[in-house]
Amino acid sequence: MTDQISAASELSFGHLNQHISARIYQRFTQGKVIPKLGYDKLKSSSFEDKDYTYLFRYVDEFSLLYRLIGKQLEHNAQGEFFFISSASDNDEDEADEHALKTQSIVLVLARHFEMSGRSIDNLTVDSLGFNDKDIEEIAKNDEYSAICKALKIPNWFKAIEYLANRGFAFETSSNHYFLSSAGRAFCESVIAAYDSR
């Protein structure tokens, strides 16, 4: 605690924009990640997420700020996204649940792509990605349906919506999606862990 107090005396929060800081915090408390690149569905193009840029610019200030309220600001360099974790056991349980859901959904998507003879890399390409047909095929698989039920998600369409709502996937058009850099990082780490077993 003494280290935090001395660090706080060296850093000032007065120059931080209150509106931007509140918006970032709200995104984090909604269980979202903040990726470097967002996706504009109407323009069909990627854009640099200004909240990511702001966090990156003031990473020391935000790291201290979140530490003071019992959170940890995390940066995943591989996937180029920020997220927060918590020091309290209750919040860790919730974070673990979110991570399990995300990893499971991404793993099923990757497995579906592999089984259908497509490259897993296609999941992360906005012009390729996955669509309703893929989701319907996944939903027809008994094993995948059991996974969805175990995750306490009503169906696979809701599972994909869960990914999109948290920033792990983007919707490019009606019922067409691709994994964000955060989703790609999760996919790569899950596959690496699966392959090393």
PDB file of C-alpha atoms in Angstrom:
ATOM      1  CA  MET A   1       0.000   0.000   0.000  1.00  0.00           C
ATOM      2  CA  THR A   2       2.886   2.354   0.768  1.00  0.00           C
ATOM      3  CA  ASP A   3       4.266   1.744  -2.738  1.00  0.00           C
ATOM      4  CA  GLN A   4       0.883   2.668  -4.213  1.00  0.00           C
ATOM      5  CA  ILE A   5       0.722   5.868  -2.188  1.00  0.00           C
ATOM      6  CA  SER A   6       4.255   6.896  -3.207  1.00  0.00           C
ATOM      7  CA  ALA A   7       3.494   6.039  -6.846  1.00  0.00           C
ATOM      8  CA  ALA A   8       0.295   8.094  -6.620  1.00  0.00           C
ATOM      9  CA  SER A   9       2.265  11.076  -5.361  1.00  0.00           C
ATOM     10  CA  GLU A  10       4.548  10.837  -8.414  1.00  0.00           C
ATOM     11  CA  LEU A  11       1.678  10.536 -10.902  1.00  0.00           C
ATOM     12  CA  SER A  12      -1.123  13.010 -11.389  1.00  0.00           C
ATOM     13  CA  PHE A  13      -4.568  12.162 -12.710  1.00  0.00           C
ATOM     14  CA  GLY A  14      -5.580  15.785 -13.331  1.00  0.00           C
ATOM     15  CA  HIS A  15      -4.637  15.678 -17.010  1.00  0.00           C
ATOM     16  CA  LEU A  16      -6.796  12.603 -17.739  1.00  0.00           C
ATOM     17  CA  ASN A  17     -10.009  13.283 -19.610  1.00  0.00           C
ATOM     18  CA  GLN A  18     -12.875  12.371 -17.267  1.00  0.00           C
ATOM     19  CA  HIS A  19     -15.307  11.509 -20.084  1.00  0.00           C
ATOM     20  CA  ILE A  20     -12.837   9.176 -21.849  1.00  0.00           C
ATOM     21  CA  SER A  21     -11.730   7.598 -18.553  1.00  0.00           C
ATOM     22  CA  ALA A  22     -15.352   6.918 -17.548  1.00  0.00           C
ATOM     23  CA  ARG A  23     -16.147   5.413 -20.967  1.00  0.00           C
ATOM     24  CA  ILE A  24     -13.109   3.108 -20.744  1.00  0.00           C
ATOM     25  CA  TYR A  25     -14.074   2.029 -17.230  1.00  0.00           C
ATOM     26  CA  GLN A  26     -17.643   1.356 -18.335  1.00  0.00           C
ATOM     27  CA  ARG A  27     -16.417  -0.860 -21.173  1.00  0.00           C
ATOM     28  CA  PHE A  28     -14.238  -2.819 -18.768  1.00  0.00           C
ATOM     29  CA  THR A  29     -17.014  -3.252 -16.176  1.00  0.00           C
ATOM     30  CA  GLN A  30     -19.260  -4.623 -18.937  1.00  0.00           C
ATOM     31  CA  GLY A  31     -16.709  -7.423 -19.384  1.00  0.00           C
ATOM     32  CA  LYS A  32     -15.360  -6.019 -22.646  1.00  0.00           C
ATOM     33  CA  VAL A  33     -11.815  -5.900 -23.917  1.00  0.00           C
ATOM     34  CA  ILE A  34     -10.460  -2.816 -25.677  1.00  0.00           C
ATOM     35  CA  PRO A  35      -8.673  -3.875 -28.868  1.00  0.00           C
ATOM     36  CA  LYS A  36      -6.322  -1.681 -30.875  1.00  0.00           C
ATOM     37  CA  LEU A  37      -8.555  -2.015 -33.919  1.00  0.00           C
ATOM     38  CA  GLY A  38     -12.328  -1.802 -33.970  1.00  0.00           C
ATOM     39  CA  TYR A  39     -14.599  -2.500 -36.916  1.00  0.00           C
ATOM     40  CA  ASP A  40     -17.147  -0.175 -38.511  1.00  0.00           C
ATOM     41  CA  LYS A  41     -19.902  -2.377 -39.918  1.00  0.00           C
ATOM     42  CA  LEU A  42     -21.465   0.437 -41.965  1.00  0.00           C
ATOM     43  CA  LYS A  43     -18.177   1.393 -43.660  1.00  0.00           C
ATOM     44  CA  SER A  44     -16.910  -2.206 -43.767  1.00  0.00           C
ATOM     45  CA  SER A  45     -13.523  -1.121 -42.493  1.00  0.00           C
ATOM     46  CA  SER A  46     -11.272  -1.299 -39.466  1.00  0.00           C
ATOM     47  CA  PHE A  47     -10.478   1.757 -37.390  1.00  0.00           C
ATOM     48  CA  GLU A  48      -8.070   2.513 -34.578  1.00  0.00           C
ATOM     49  CA  ASP A  49      -9.941   2.400 -31.278  1.00  0.00           C
ATOM     50  CA  LYS A  50      -9.322   5.770 -29.625  1.00  0.00           C
ATOM     51  CA  ASP A  51      -9.829   4.283 -26.153  1.00  0.00           C
ATOM     52  CA  TYR A  52      -6.990   1.820 -26.811  1.00  0.00           C
ATOM     53  CA  THR A  53      -4.730   4.657 -27.964  1.00  0.00           C
ATOM     54  CA  TYR A  54      -5.636   6.709 -24.891  1.00  0.00           C
ATOM     55  CA  LEU A  55      -4.951   3.777 -22.543  1.00  0.00           C
ATOM     56  CA  PHE A  56      -1.629   3.115 -24.253  1.00  0.00           C
ATOM     57  CA  ARG A  57      -0.620   6.773 -23.972  1.00  0.00           C
ATOM     58  CA  TYR A  58      -1.431   6.952 -20.248  1.00  0.00           C
ATOM     59  CA  VAL A  59      -0.779   3.333 -19.309  1.00  0.00           C
ATOM     60  CA  ASP A  60       1.113   4.221 -16.100  1.00  0.00           C
ATOM     61  CA  GLU A  61      -1.692   6.464 -14.836  1.00  0.00           C
ATOM     62  CA  PHE A  62      -4.426   3.945 -15.672  1.00  0.00           C
ATOM     63  CA  SER A  63      -2.411   1.058 -14.215  1.00  0.00           C
ATOM     64  CA  LEU A  64      -2.117   2.907 -10.917  1.00  0.00           C
ATOM     65  CA  LEU A  65      -5.708   4.096 -10.988  1.00  0.00           C
ATOM     66  CA  TYR A  66      -7.062   0.553 -11.415  1.00  0.00           C
ATOM     67  CA  ARG A  67      -4.609  -0.860  -8.861  1.00  0.00           C
ATOM     68  CA  LEU A  68      -5.957   1.625  -6.302  1.00  0.00           C
ATOM     69  CA  ILE A  69      -9.465   0.197  -6.762  1.00  0.00           C
ATOM     70  CA  GLY A  70      -8.340  -3.433  -6.604  1.00  0.00           C
ATOM     71  CA  LYS A  71      -8.072  -4.082 -10.327  1.00  0.00           C
ATOM     72  CA  GLN A  72      -5.151  -4.860 -12.600  1.00  0.00           C
ATOM     73  CA  LEU A  73      -4.874  -3.250 -16.043  1.00  0.00           C
ATOM     74  CA  GLU A  74      -3.579  -5.921 -18.407  1.00  0.00           C
ATOM     75  CA  HIS A  75      -2.206  -5.513 -21.926  1.00  0.00           C
ATOM     76  CA  ASN A  76      -2.060  -8.487 -24.257  1.00  0.00           C
ATOM     77  CA  ALA A  77       0.670  -7.502 -26.725  1.00  0.00           C
ATOM     78  CA  GLN A  78       0.044 -10.505 -28.988  1.00  0.00           C
ATOM     79  CA  GLY A  79      -3.609  -9.630 -29.520  1.00  0.00           C
ATOM     80  CA  GLU A  80      -3.123  -5.897 -29.021  1.00  0.00           C
ATOM     81  CA  PHE A  81      -5.896  -5.382 -26.481  1.00  0.00           C
ATOM     82  CA  PHE A  82      -6.399  -4.167 -22.925  1.00  0.00           C
ATOM     83  CA  PHE A  83      -8.535  -5.776 -20.233  1.00  0.00           C
ATOM     84  CA  ILE A  84      -8.789  -5.635 -16.463  1.00  0.00           C
ATOM     85  CA  SER A  85      -8.455  -8.420 -13.949  1.00  0.00           C
ATOM     86  CA  SER A  86      -9.206  -8.336 -10.257  1.00  0.00           C
ATOM     87  CA  ALA A  87      -7.418  -9.072  -7.015  1.00  0.00           C
ATOM     88  CA  SER A  88     -10.550 -10.280  -5.192  1.00  0.00           C
ATOM     89  CA  ASP A  89     -11.542 -13.957  -5.278  1.00  0.00           C
ATOM     90  CA  ASN A  90     -15.189 -13.241  -6.191  1.00  0.00           C
ATOM     91  CA  ASP A  91     -14.195 -11.180  -9.201  1.00  0.00           C
ATOM     92  CA  GLU A  92     -11.592 -13.761 -10.204  1.00  0.00           C
ATOM     93  CA  ASP A  93     -14.315 -16.417 -10.290  1.00  0.00           C
ATOM     94  CA  GLU A  94     -16.361 -14.217 -12.616  1.00  0.00           C
ATOM     95  CA  ALA A  95     -13.299 -13.465 -14.777  1.00  0.00           C
ATOM     96  CA  ASP A  96     -12.500 -17.183 -14.958  1.00  0.00           C
ATOM     97  CA  GLU A  97     -16.075 -17.872 -16.059  1.00  0.00           C
ATOM     98  CA  HIS A  98     -15.824 -15.247 -18.828  1.00  0.00           C
ATOM     99  CA  ALA A  99     -12.457 -16.658 -19.936  1.00  0.00           C
ATOM    100  CA  LEU A 100     -13.821 -20.217 -19.971  1.00  0.00           C
ATOM    101  CA  LYS A 101     -16.826 -19.191 -22.068  1.00  0.00           C
ATOM    102  CA  THR A 102     -14.686 -17.224 -24.503  1.00  0.00           C
ATOM    103  CA  GLN A 103     -12.071 -19.968 -24.847  1.00  0.00           C
ATOM    104  CA  SER A 104     -14.701 -22.675 -25.314  1.00  0.00           C
ATOM    105  CA  ILE A 105     -16.610 -20.774 -27.991  1.00  0.00           C
ATOM    106  CA  VAL A 106     -13.411 -19.895 -29.872  1.00  0.00           C
ATOM    107  CA  LEU A 107     -12.156 -23.489 -29.627  1.00  0.00           C
ATOM    108  CA  VAL A 108     -15.413 -24.839 -31.080  1.00  0.00           C
ATOM    109  CA  LEU A 109     -15.225 -22.308 -33.936  1.00  0.00           C
ATOM    110  CA  ALA A 110     -11.627 -23.319 -34.668  1.00  0.00           C
ATOM    111  CA  ARG A 111     -12.478 -27.002 -34.525  1.00  0.00           C
ATOM    112  CA  HIS A 112     -15.472 -26.496 -36.831  1.00  0.00           C
ATOM    113  CA  PHE A 113     -13.273 -24.692 -39.354  1.00  0.00           C
ATOM    114  CA  GLU A 114     -10.601 -27.370 -39.180  1.00  0.00           C
ATOM    115  CA  MET A 115     -13.160 -30.179 -39.588  1.00  0.00           C
ATOM    116  CA  SER A 116     -14.674 -28.434 -42.630  1.00  0.00           C
ATOM    117  CA  GLY A 117     -11.261 -28.194 -44.304  1.00  0.00           C
ATOM    118  CA  ARG A 118     -10.821 -24.448 -43.919  1.00  0.00           C
ATOM    119  CA  SER A 119      -7.856 -22.646 -42.461  1.00  0.00           C
ATOM    120  CA  ILE A 120      -8.351 -21.416 -38.907  1.00  0.00           C
ATOM    121  CA  ASP A 121      -6.701 -18.183 -40.052  1.00  0.00           C
ATOM    122  CA  ASN A 122      -9.869 -17.474 -42.093  1.00  0.00           C
ATOM    123  CA  LEU A 123     -11.715 -16.868 -38.811  1.00  0.00           C
ATOM    124  CA  THR A 124      -9.797 -13.605 -38.413  1.00  0.00           C
ATOM    125  CA  VAL A 125     -10.229 -12.255 -41.958  1.00  0.00           C
ATOM    126  CA  ASP A 126     -13.106  -9.785 -42.264  1.00  0.00           C
ATOM    127  CA  SER A 127     -14.000 -10.850 -45.826  1.00  0.00           C
ATOM    128  CA  LEU A 128     -14.026 -14.555 -44.868  1.00  0.00           C
ATOM    129  CA  GLY A 129     -14.843 -15.133 -41.195  1.00  0.00           C
ATOM    130  CA  PHE A 130     -17.935 -17.165 -40.349  1.00  0.00           C
ATOM    131  CA  ASN A 131     -21.682 -16.789 -40.822  1.00  0.00           C
ATOM    132  CA  ASP A 132     -25.135 -18.159 -39.986  1.00  0.00           C
ATOM    133  CA  LYS A 133     -24.475 -21.342 -41.951  1.00  0.00           C
ATOM    134  CA  ASP A 134     -21.437 -22.119 -39.776  1.00  0.00           C
ATOM    135  CA  ILE A 135     -23.349 -21.328 -36.597  1.00  0.00           C
ATOM    136  CA  GLU A 136     -26.253 -23.543 -37.694  1.00  0.00           C
ATOM    137  CA  GLU A 137     -23.863 -26.415 -38.450  1.00  0.00           C
ATOM    138  CA  ILE A 138     -22.213 -26.019 -35.045  1.00  0.00           C
ATOM    139  CA  ALA A 139     -25.640 -25.971 -33.368  1.00  0.00           C
ATOM    140  CA  LYS A 140     -26.569 -29.299 -35.043  1.00  0.00           C
ATOM    141  CA  ASN A 141     -23.567 -31.054 -33.472  1.00  0.00           C
ATOM    142  CA  ASP A 142     -24.602 -32.832 -30.253  1.00  0.00           C
ATOM    143  CA  GLU A 143     -21.200 -32.382 -28.599  1.00  0.00           C
ATOM    144  CA  TYR A 144     -21.176 -28.644 -29.342  1.00  0.00           C
ATOM    145  CA  SER A 145     -24.755 -28.309 -28.116  1.00  0.00           C
ATOM    146  CA  ALA A 146     -23.741 -29.970 -24.844  1.00  0.00           C
ATOM    147  CA  ILE A 147     -20.816 -27.507 -24.532  1.00  0.00           C
ATOM    148  CA  CYS A 148     -23.171 -24.582 -25.092  1.00  0.00           C
ATOM    149  CA  LYS A 149     -25.537 -25.913 -22.439  1.00  0.00           C
ATOM    150  CA  ALA A 150     -22.646 -26.429 -19.985  1.00  0.00           C
ATOM    151  CA  LEU A 151     -21.606 -22.806 -20.554  1.00  0.00           C
ATOM    152  CA  LYS A 152     -25.164 -21.738 -19.646  1.00  0.00           C
ATOM    153  CA  ILE A 153     -25.674 -20.083 -23.021  1.00  0.00           C
ATOM    154  CA  PRO A 154     -29.094 -20.723 -24.628  1.00  0.00           C
ATOM    155  CA  ASN A 155     -27.803 -21.439 -28.158  1.00  0.00           C
ATOM    156  CA  TRP A 156     -24.861 -20.937 -30.498  1.00  0.00           C
ATOM    157  CA  PHE A 157     -26.246 -17.700 -31.933  1.00  0.00           C
ATOM    158  CA  LYS A 158     -26.187 -16.290 -28.391  1.00  0.00           C
ATOM    159  CA  ALA A 159     -22.657 -17.665 -27.961  1.00  0.00           C
ATOM    160  CA  ILE A 160     -21.453 -15.697 -30.990  1.00  0.00           C
ATOM    161  CA  GLU A 161     -23.338 -12.653 -29.721  1.00  0.00           C
ATOM    162  CA  TYR A 162     -21.481 -13.115 -26.418  1.00  0.00           C
ATOM    163  CA  LEU A 163     -18.133 -12.982 -28.265  1.00  0.00           C
ATOM    164  CA  ALA A 164     -19.164  -9.900 -30.251  1.00  0.00           C
ATOM    165  CA  ASN A 165     -20.502  -8.051 -27.198  1.00  0.00           C
ATOM    166  CA  ARG A 166     -17.178  -8.511 -25.387  1.00  0.00           C
ATOM    167  CA  GLY A 167     -14.958  -7.436 -28.313  1.00  0.00           C
ATOM    168  CA  PHE A 168     -13.671 -10.872 -29.325  1.00  0.00           C
ATOM    169  CA  ALA A 169     -15.547 -10.854 -32.641  1.00  0.00           C
ATOM    170  CA  PHE A 170     -16.951  -8.237 -34.991  1.00  0.00           C
ATOM    171  CA  GLU A 171     -20.098  -8.387 -37.101  1.00  0.00           C
ATOM    172  CA  THR A 172     -19.314  -7.263 -40.662  1.00  0.00           C
ATOM    173  CA  SER A 173     -22.828  -7.484 -42.049  1.00  0.00           C
ATOM    174  CA  SER A 174     -26.039  -9.147 -41.121  1.00  0.00           C
ATOM    175  CA  ASN A 175     -25.089 -12.527 -39.652  1.00  0.00           C
ATOM    176  CA  HIS A 176     -21.447 -12.477 -40.794  1.00  0.00           C
ATOM    177  CA  TYR A 177     -18.598 -12.269 -38.282  1.00  0.00           C
ATOM    178  CA  PHE A 178     -14.845 -12.514 -37.863  1.00  0.00           C
ATOM    179  CA  LEU A 179     -12.589 -12.750 -34.802  1.00  0.00           C
ATOM    180  CA  SER A 180     -10.945  -9.546 -33.571  1.00  0.00           C
ATOM    181  CA  SER A 181      -7.245  -9.431 -32.645  1.00  0.00           C
ATOM    182  CA  ALA A 182      -8.330 -10.338 -29.097  1.00  0.00           C
ATOM    183  CA  GLY A 183     -10.333 -13.308 -30.415  1.00  0.00           C
ATOM    184  CA  ARG A 184      -7.375 -14.355 -32.566  1.00  0.00           C
ATOM    185  CA  ALA A 185      -5.031 -14.218 -29.533  1.00  0.00           C
ATOM    186  CA  PHE A 186      -7.470 -16.368 -27.521  1.00  0.00           C
ATOM    187  CA  CYS A 187      -7.762 -18.786 -30.443  1.00  0.00           C
ATOM    188  CA  GLU A 188      -3.990 -19.109 -30.815  1.00  0.00           C
ATOM    189  CA  SER A 189      -3.428 -19.606 -27.078  1.00  0.00           C
ATOM    190  CA  VAL A 190      -6.208 -22.193 -26.806  1.00  0.00           C
ATOM    191  CA  ILE A 191      -4.871 -24.138 -29.809  1.00  0.00           C
ATOM    192  CA  ALA A 192      -1.308 -23.986 -28.459  1.00  0.00           C
ATOM    193  CA  ALA A 193      -2.494 -25.280 -25.072  1.00  0.00           C
ATOM    194  CA  TYR A 194      -4.537 -28.024 -26.771  1.00  0.00           C
ATOM    195  CA  ASP A 195      -1.606 -29.063 -29.003  1.00  0.00           C
ATOM    196  CA  SER A 196       0.825 -29.232 -26.075  1.00  0.00           C
ATOM    197  CA  ARG A 197      -1.308 -31.801 -24.198  1.00  0.00           C
TER     198      ARG A 197
END
